[in-house]
Coordinates of C-alpha atoms and ligand atoms in Angstrom, one line a residue:
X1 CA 3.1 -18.2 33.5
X2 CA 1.9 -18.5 29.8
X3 CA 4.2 -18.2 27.0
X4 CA 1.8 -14.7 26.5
X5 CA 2.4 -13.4 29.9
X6 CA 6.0 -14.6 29.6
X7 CA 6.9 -12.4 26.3
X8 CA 5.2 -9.8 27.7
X9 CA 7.1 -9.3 30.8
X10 CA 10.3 -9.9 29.2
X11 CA 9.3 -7.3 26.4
X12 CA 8.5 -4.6 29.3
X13 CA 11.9 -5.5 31.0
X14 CA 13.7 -4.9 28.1
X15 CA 12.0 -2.2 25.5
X16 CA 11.4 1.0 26.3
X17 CA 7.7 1.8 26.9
X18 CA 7.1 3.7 23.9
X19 CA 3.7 2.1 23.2
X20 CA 1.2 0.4 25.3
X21 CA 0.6 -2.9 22.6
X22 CA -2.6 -5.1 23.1
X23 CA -1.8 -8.3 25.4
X24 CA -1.3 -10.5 22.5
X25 CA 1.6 -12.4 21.4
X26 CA 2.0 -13.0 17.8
X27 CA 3.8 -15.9 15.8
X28 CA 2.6 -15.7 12.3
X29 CA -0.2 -14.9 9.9
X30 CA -2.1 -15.4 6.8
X31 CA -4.5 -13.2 4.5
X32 CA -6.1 -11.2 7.7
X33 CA -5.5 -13.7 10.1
X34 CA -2.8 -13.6 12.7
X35 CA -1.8 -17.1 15.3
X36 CA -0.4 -16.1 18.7
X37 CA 2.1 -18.3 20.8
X38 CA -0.5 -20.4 21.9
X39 CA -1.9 -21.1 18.7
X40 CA -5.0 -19.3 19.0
X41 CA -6.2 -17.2 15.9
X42 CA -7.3 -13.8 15.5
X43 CA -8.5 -11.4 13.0
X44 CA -6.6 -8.4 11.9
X45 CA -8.8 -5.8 11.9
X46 CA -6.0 -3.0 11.8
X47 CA -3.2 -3.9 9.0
X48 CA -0.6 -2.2 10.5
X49 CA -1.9 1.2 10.0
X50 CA -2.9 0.5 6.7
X51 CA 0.9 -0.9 5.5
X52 CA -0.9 -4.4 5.7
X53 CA -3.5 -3.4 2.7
X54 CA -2.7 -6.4 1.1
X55 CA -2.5 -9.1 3.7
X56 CA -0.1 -10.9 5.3
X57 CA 2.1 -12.9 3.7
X58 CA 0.9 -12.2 0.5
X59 CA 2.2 -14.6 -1.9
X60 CA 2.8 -12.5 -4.8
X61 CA 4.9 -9.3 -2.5
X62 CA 6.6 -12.3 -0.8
X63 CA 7.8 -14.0 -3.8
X64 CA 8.8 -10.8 -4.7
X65 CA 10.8 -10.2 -2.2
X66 CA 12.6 -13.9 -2.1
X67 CA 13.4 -13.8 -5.7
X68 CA 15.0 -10.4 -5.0
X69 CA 16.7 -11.6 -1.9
X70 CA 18.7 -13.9 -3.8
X71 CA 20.0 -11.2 -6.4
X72 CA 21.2 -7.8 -4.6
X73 CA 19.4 -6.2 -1.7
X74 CA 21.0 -3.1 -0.9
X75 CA 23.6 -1.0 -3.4
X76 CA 23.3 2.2 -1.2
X77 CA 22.5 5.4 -4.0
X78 CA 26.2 5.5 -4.6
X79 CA 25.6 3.1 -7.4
X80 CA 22.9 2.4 -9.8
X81 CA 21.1 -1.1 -9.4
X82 CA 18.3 -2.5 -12.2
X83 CA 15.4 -2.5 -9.8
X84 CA 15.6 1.8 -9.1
X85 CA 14.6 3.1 -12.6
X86 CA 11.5 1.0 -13.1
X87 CA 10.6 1.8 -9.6
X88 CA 10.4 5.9 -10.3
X89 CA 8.9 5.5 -13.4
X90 CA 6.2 3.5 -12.4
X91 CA 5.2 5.1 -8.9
X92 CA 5.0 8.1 -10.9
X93 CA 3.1 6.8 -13.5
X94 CA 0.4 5.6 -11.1
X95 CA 0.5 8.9 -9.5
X96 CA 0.1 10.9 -12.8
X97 CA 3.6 12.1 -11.6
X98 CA 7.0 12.7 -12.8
X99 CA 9.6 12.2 -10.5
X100 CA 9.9 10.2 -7.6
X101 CA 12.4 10.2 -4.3
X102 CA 12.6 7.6 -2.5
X103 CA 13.3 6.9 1.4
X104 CA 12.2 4.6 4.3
X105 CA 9.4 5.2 6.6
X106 CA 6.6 8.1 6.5
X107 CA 8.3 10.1 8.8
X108 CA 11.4 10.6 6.3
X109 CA 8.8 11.0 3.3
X110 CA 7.4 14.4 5.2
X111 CA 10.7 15.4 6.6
X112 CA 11.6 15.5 2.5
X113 CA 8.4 17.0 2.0
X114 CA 9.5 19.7 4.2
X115 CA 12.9 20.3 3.0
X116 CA 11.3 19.8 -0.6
X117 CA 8.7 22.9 -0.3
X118 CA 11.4 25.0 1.5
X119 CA 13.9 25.0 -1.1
X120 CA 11.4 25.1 -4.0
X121 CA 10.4 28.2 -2.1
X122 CA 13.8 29.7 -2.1
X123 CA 14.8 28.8 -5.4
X124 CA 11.6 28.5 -7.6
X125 CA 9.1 30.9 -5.2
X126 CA 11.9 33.9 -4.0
X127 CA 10.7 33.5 -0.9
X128 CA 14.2 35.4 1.3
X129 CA 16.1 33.1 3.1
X130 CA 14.7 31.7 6.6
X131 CA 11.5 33.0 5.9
X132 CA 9.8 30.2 4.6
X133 CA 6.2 29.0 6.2
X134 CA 4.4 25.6 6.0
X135 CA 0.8 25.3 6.7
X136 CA -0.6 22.7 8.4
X137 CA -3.9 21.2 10.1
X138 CA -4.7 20.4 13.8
X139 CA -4.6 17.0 15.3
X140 CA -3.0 16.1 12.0
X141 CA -0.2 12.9 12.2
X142 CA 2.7 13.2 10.2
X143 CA 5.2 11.0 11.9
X144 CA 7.1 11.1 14.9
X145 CA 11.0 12.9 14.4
X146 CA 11.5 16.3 16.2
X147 CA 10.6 18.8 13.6
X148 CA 7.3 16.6 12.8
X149 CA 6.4 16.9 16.5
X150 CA 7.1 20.3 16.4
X151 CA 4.1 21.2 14.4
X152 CA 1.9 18.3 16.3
X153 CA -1.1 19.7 18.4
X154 CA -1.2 16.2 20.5
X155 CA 0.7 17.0 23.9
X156 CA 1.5 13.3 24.0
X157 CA 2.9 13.3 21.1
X158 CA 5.1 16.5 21.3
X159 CA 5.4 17.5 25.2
X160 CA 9.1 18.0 26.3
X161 CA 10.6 17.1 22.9
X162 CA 11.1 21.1 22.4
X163 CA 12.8 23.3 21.8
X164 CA 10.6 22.4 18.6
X165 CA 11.6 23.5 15.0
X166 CA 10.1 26.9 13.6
X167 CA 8.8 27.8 10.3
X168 CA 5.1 26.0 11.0
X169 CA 1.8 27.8 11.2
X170 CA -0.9 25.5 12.6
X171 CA -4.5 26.1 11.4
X172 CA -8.1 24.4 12.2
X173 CA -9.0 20.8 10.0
X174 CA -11.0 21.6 7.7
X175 CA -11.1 25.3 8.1
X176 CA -10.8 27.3 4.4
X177 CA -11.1 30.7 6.0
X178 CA -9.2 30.0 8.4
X179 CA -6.4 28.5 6.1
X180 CA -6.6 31.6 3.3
X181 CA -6.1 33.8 6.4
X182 CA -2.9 32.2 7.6
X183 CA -1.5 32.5 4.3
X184 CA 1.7 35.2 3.5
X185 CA 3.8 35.3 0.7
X186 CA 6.3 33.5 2.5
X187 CA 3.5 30.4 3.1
X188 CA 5.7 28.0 0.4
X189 CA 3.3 24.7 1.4
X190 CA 0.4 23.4 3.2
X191 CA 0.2 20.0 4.2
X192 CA -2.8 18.1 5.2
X193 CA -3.9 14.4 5.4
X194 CA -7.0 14.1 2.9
X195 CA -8.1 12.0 5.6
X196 CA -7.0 11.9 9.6
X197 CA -6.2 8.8 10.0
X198 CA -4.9 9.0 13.9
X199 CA -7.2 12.0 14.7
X200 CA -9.7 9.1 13.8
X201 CA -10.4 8.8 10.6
X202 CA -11.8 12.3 10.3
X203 CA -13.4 13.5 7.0
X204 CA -13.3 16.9 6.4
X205 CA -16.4 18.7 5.0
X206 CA -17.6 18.3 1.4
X207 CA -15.4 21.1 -0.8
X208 CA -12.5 21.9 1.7
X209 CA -10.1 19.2 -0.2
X210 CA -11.0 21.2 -3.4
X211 CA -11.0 24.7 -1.6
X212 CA -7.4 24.5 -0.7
X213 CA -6.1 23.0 -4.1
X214 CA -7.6 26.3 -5.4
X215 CA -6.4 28.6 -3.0
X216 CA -3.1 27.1 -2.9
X217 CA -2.7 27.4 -6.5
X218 CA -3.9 30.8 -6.5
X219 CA -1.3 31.8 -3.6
X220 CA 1.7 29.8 -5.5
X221 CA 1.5 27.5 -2.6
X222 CA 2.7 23.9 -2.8
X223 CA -0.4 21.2 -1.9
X224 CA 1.2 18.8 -0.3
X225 CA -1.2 15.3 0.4
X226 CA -0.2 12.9 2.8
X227 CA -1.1 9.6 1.6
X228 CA 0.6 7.8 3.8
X229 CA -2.0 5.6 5.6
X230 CA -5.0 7.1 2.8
X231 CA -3.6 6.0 0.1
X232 CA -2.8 2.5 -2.0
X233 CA -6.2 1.5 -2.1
X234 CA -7.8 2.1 1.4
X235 CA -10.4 4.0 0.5
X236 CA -11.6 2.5 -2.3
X237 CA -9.2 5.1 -5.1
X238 CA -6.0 5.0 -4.9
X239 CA -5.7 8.3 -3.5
X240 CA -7.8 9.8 -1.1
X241 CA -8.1 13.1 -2.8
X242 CA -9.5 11.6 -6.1
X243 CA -13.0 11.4 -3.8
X244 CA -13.0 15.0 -4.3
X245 CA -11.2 15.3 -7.9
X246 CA -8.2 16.8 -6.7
X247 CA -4.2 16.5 -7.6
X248 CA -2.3 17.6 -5.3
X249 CA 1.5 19.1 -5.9
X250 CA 2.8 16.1 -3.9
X251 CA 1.8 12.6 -2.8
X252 CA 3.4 11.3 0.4
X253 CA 3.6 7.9 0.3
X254 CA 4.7 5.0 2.8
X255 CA 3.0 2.2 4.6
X256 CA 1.4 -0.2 1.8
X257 CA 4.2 0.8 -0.4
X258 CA 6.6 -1.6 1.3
X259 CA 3.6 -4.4 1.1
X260 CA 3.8 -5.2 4.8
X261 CA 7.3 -6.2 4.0
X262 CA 9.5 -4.0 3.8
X263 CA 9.8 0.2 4.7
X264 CA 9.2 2.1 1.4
X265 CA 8.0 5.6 1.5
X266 CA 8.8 7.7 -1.5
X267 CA 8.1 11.3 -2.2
X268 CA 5.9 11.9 -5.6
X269 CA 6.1 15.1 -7.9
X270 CA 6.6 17.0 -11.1
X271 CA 10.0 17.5 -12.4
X272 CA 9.9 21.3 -11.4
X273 CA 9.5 20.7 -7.3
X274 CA 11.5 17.4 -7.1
X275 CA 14.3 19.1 -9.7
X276 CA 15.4 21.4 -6.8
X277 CA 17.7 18.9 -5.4
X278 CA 21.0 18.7 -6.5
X279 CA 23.9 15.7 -5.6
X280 CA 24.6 15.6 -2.1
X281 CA 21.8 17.7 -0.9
X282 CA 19.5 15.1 0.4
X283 CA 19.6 11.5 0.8
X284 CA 19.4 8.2 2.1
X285 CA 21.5 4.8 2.8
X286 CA 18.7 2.9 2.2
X287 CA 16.0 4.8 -0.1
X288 CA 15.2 3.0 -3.0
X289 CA 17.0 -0.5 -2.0
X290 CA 16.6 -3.2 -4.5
X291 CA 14.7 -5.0 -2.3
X292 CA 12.5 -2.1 -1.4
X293 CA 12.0 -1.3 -5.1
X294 CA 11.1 -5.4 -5.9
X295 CA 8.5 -5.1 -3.3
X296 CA 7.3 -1.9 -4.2
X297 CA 7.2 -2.7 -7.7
X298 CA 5.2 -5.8 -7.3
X299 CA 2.9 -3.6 -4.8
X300 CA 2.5 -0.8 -7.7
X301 CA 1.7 -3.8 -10.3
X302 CA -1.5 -5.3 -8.0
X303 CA -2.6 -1.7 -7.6
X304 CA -2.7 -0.7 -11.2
X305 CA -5.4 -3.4 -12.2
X306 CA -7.6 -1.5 -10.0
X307 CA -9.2 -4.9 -8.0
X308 CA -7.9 -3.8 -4.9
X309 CA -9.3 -0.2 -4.9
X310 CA -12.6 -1.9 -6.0
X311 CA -12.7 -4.1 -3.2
X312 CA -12.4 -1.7 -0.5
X313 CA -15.3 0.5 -2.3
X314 CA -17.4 -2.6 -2.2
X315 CA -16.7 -3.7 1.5
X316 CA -16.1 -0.4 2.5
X317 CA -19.7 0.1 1.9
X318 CA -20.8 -3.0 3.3
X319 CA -18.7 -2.3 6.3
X320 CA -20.0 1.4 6.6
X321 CA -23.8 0.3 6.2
X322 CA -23.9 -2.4 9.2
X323 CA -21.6 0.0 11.4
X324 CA -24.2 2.6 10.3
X325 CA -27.3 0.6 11.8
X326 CA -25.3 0.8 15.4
X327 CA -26.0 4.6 15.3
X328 CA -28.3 5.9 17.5
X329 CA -28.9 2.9 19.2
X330 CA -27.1 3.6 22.3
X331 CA -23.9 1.8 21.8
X332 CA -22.2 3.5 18.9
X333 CA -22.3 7.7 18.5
X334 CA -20.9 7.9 15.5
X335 CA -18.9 6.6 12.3
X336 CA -16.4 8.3 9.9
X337 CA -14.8 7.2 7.1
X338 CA -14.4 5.9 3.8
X339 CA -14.0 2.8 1.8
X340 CA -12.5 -0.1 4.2
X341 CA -11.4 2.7 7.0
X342 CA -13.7 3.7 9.7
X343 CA -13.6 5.8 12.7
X344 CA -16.5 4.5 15.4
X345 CA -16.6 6.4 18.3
X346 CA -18.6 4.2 21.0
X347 CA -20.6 5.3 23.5
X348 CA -18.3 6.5 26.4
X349 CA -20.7 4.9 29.1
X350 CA -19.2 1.2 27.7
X351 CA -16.0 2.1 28.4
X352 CA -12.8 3.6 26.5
X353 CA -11.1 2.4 23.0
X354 CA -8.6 0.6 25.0
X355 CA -11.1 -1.0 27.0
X356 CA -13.9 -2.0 23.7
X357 CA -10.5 -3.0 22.1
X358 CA -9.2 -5.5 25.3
X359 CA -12.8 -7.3 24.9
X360 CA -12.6 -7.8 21.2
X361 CA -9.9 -9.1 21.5
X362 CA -11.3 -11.7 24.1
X363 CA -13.2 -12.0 21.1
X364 CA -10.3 -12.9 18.9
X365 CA -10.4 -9.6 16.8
X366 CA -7.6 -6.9 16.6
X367 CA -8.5 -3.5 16.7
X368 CA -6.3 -0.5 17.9
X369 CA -8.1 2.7 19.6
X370 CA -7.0 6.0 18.6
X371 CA -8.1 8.8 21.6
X372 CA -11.1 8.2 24.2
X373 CA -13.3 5.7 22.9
X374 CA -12.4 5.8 19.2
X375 CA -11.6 3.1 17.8
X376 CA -10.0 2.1 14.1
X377 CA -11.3 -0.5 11.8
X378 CA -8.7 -0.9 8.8
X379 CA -8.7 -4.3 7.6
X380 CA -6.4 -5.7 5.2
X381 CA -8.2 -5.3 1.8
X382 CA -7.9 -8.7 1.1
X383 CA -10.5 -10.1 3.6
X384 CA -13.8 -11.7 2.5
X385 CA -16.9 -10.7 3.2
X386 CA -17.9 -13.6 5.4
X387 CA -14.7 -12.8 7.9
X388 CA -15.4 -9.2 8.2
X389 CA -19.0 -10.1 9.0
X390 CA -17.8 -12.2 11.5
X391 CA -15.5 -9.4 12.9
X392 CA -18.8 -7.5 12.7
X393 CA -20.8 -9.9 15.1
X394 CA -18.1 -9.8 17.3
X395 CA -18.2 -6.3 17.7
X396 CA -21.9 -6.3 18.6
X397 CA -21.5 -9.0 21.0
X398 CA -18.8 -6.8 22.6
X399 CA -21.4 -4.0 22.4
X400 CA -24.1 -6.2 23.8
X401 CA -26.1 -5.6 20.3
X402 CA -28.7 -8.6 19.9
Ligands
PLP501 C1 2.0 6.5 9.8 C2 2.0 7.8 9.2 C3 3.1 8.6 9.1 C4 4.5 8.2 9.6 O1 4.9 7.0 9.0 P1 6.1 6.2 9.8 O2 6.4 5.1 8.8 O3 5.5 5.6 11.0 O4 7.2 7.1 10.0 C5 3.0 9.9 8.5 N1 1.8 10.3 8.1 C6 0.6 9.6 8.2 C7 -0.6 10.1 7.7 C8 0.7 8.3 8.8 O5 -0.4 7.6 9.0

């Protein structure tokens, strides 16, 4: 056997099969390049989901992370350490915030979403007690614990996981009637992704982003934006929602923020919604590490010169312009998207996203399909030009494109 085939059959003895990964075995990676056991090279077309926006290995988030390795990594939030302050104050200044909690992955950033809009409703709203609804979207992805699932509309994703957590009300993506229709005056949030990342990159129409910032601050409604794989740069802004001009209540924040390092996910608001907590009322043993905060601080820094957000604008429209000249010719049905993110549903007669993603990767490029034949193209922002072309060609060769 191969040293591939070898991991792999020894990874499916021992780990639960939770996920389904490509047949590749990595060792290490540069930039948006990644060498498996056998030394041969391919490129990254997915970054983790987006927590890979800036490359592997970057030097800078690396460093980073050595120099603080060598001072203190964790204190636990039963002490203060020097990393935590600047942190908060400068995620919230890049969100136009004011006050930031931290935690670990996405999934804990909208559980405290969750528990952050429900006791804002009790205490700030007067919503009674129990009653308290959050709005949410079809096919959205917000993680994977048992009350996200709960309010999930993928039966992979939620089926026998019940009995599921009340208190959700599910409405259609992109739907404003339908969302001022759901809402009561015990509605305290709705949260949506600005973009569906996992539904495949789905856009929602032109004004619905802005529709619901109205009508939620009409209703006294929290607006609560995950960012977790939109934001940090993806697609071409820092936020999604600042496409459409809008500020949301709260950012939800995770992937990118730990760099590709670390988890950092982190929680961003005014002083009003995040000043509902109180000591002991919600927490985390390793929230806002001081590794996590050296990392994240470093990631904050690269983000606020702007270079990266301008990158992805400019090969996110290079990257949406050649995908856009496979439309209609048989092989490619449609494309979504924005900035260095793209949802490209291929024809279904040349197979399914698993099966388009298997041959680029015969091809030496990583993609990841998200349902039927969707696939994802996410690159790490740092790529050039002349590699993503080449990931490009490769994907028409898959397709059979001359
Ligand atoms: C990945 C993701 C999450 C969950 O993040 P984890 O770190 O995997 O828990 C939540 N929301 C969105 C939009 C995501 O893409």
């Amino acid at each position: 056997m191969s040293a591939t085939e070898t991991a792999i059959a020894s990874a499916e003895a021992h780990s639960a099969h939770n996920y389904h990964p490509l047949p590749v075995v990595v060792a290490s990676a540069e930039g948006a390049w990644m060498t498996d056991v056998e030394g041969r090279r391919y490129l990254d077309l997915l970054a983790g989901y987006s927590a890979l926006n800036f490359g592997h290995g970057n030097p800078r988030l690396i460093d980073a992370a050595k120099a603080q390795l060598e001072r203190v990594t964790l204190t636990s939030r039963a002490f203060h350490h020097d990393r935590f302050a600047d942190f908060c104050t400068q995620l919230a200044e890049l969100c136009s915030m004011e006050m930031v909690l931290p935690m670990n992955t996405g999934a804990e950033a909208v559980e405290t979403a969750v528990k952050t809009a429900r006791k804002w409703g009790y205490r700030v709203k007067g919503v009674p007690d129990g009653m308290a609804k959050i709005i949410v979207a079809s096919d959205n992805f917000h993680g994977r614990t048992t009350t996200i699932v709960s309010f999930s509309t993928d039966p992979e994703a939620r089926a026998d996981y019940g009995p599921y957590t009340p208190g959700f009300e599910i409405v259609p993506y992109g739907d404003l009637t339908a969302l001022r229709e759901a809402m009561t005056e015990n509605t305290v949030a709705v949260l949506l992704e600005p973009i569906q990342g996992e539904a495949g990159v789905l856009v929602p129409p032109a004004g619905y982003l802005p529709g619901v910032r109205e009508l939620t601050r009409e209703r006294n409604v929290l607006f609560i934006a995950d960012e977790i794989q939109s934001g940090l740069g993806r697609t071409g802004k820092t936020f999604a929602l600042e496409h459409e001009g809008v500020v949301p209540d709260m950012y939800l924040l995770g992937k990118a923020l730990g760099g590709g390092v670390v988890p950092v996910s982190a929680v961003v608001s005014s002083a009003e919604i995040l000043g509902v907590f109180r000591p002991g009322e919600h927490g985390s043993t390793f929230g806002g590490n001081p590794l996590a905060c050296a990392v994240a601080l470093e990631v904050i820094a690269m983000l606020r010169t702007g270079e990266f957000q301008e990158r992805a604008a400019e090969l996110g429209d290079h990257l949406h312009r050649e995908l856009g000249l496979l439309v209609g010719g048989g092989t490619v049905e449609t494309v979504r998207g924005r900035g260095l993110w793209a949802g490209v549903d291929i024809a279904p007669a040349l197979g399914t996203g698993r099966e388009i993603s298997e041959r680029l990767l015969a091809e030496r490029v990583l993609v990841k399909d998200t349902h039927g034949s969707t696939i994802r193209i996410a690159p790490p922002l740092v790529i050039s030009k002349e590699d993503l072309d080449w990931g490009l060609d490769r994907l028409r060769t898959v397709l059979s494109v001359p």
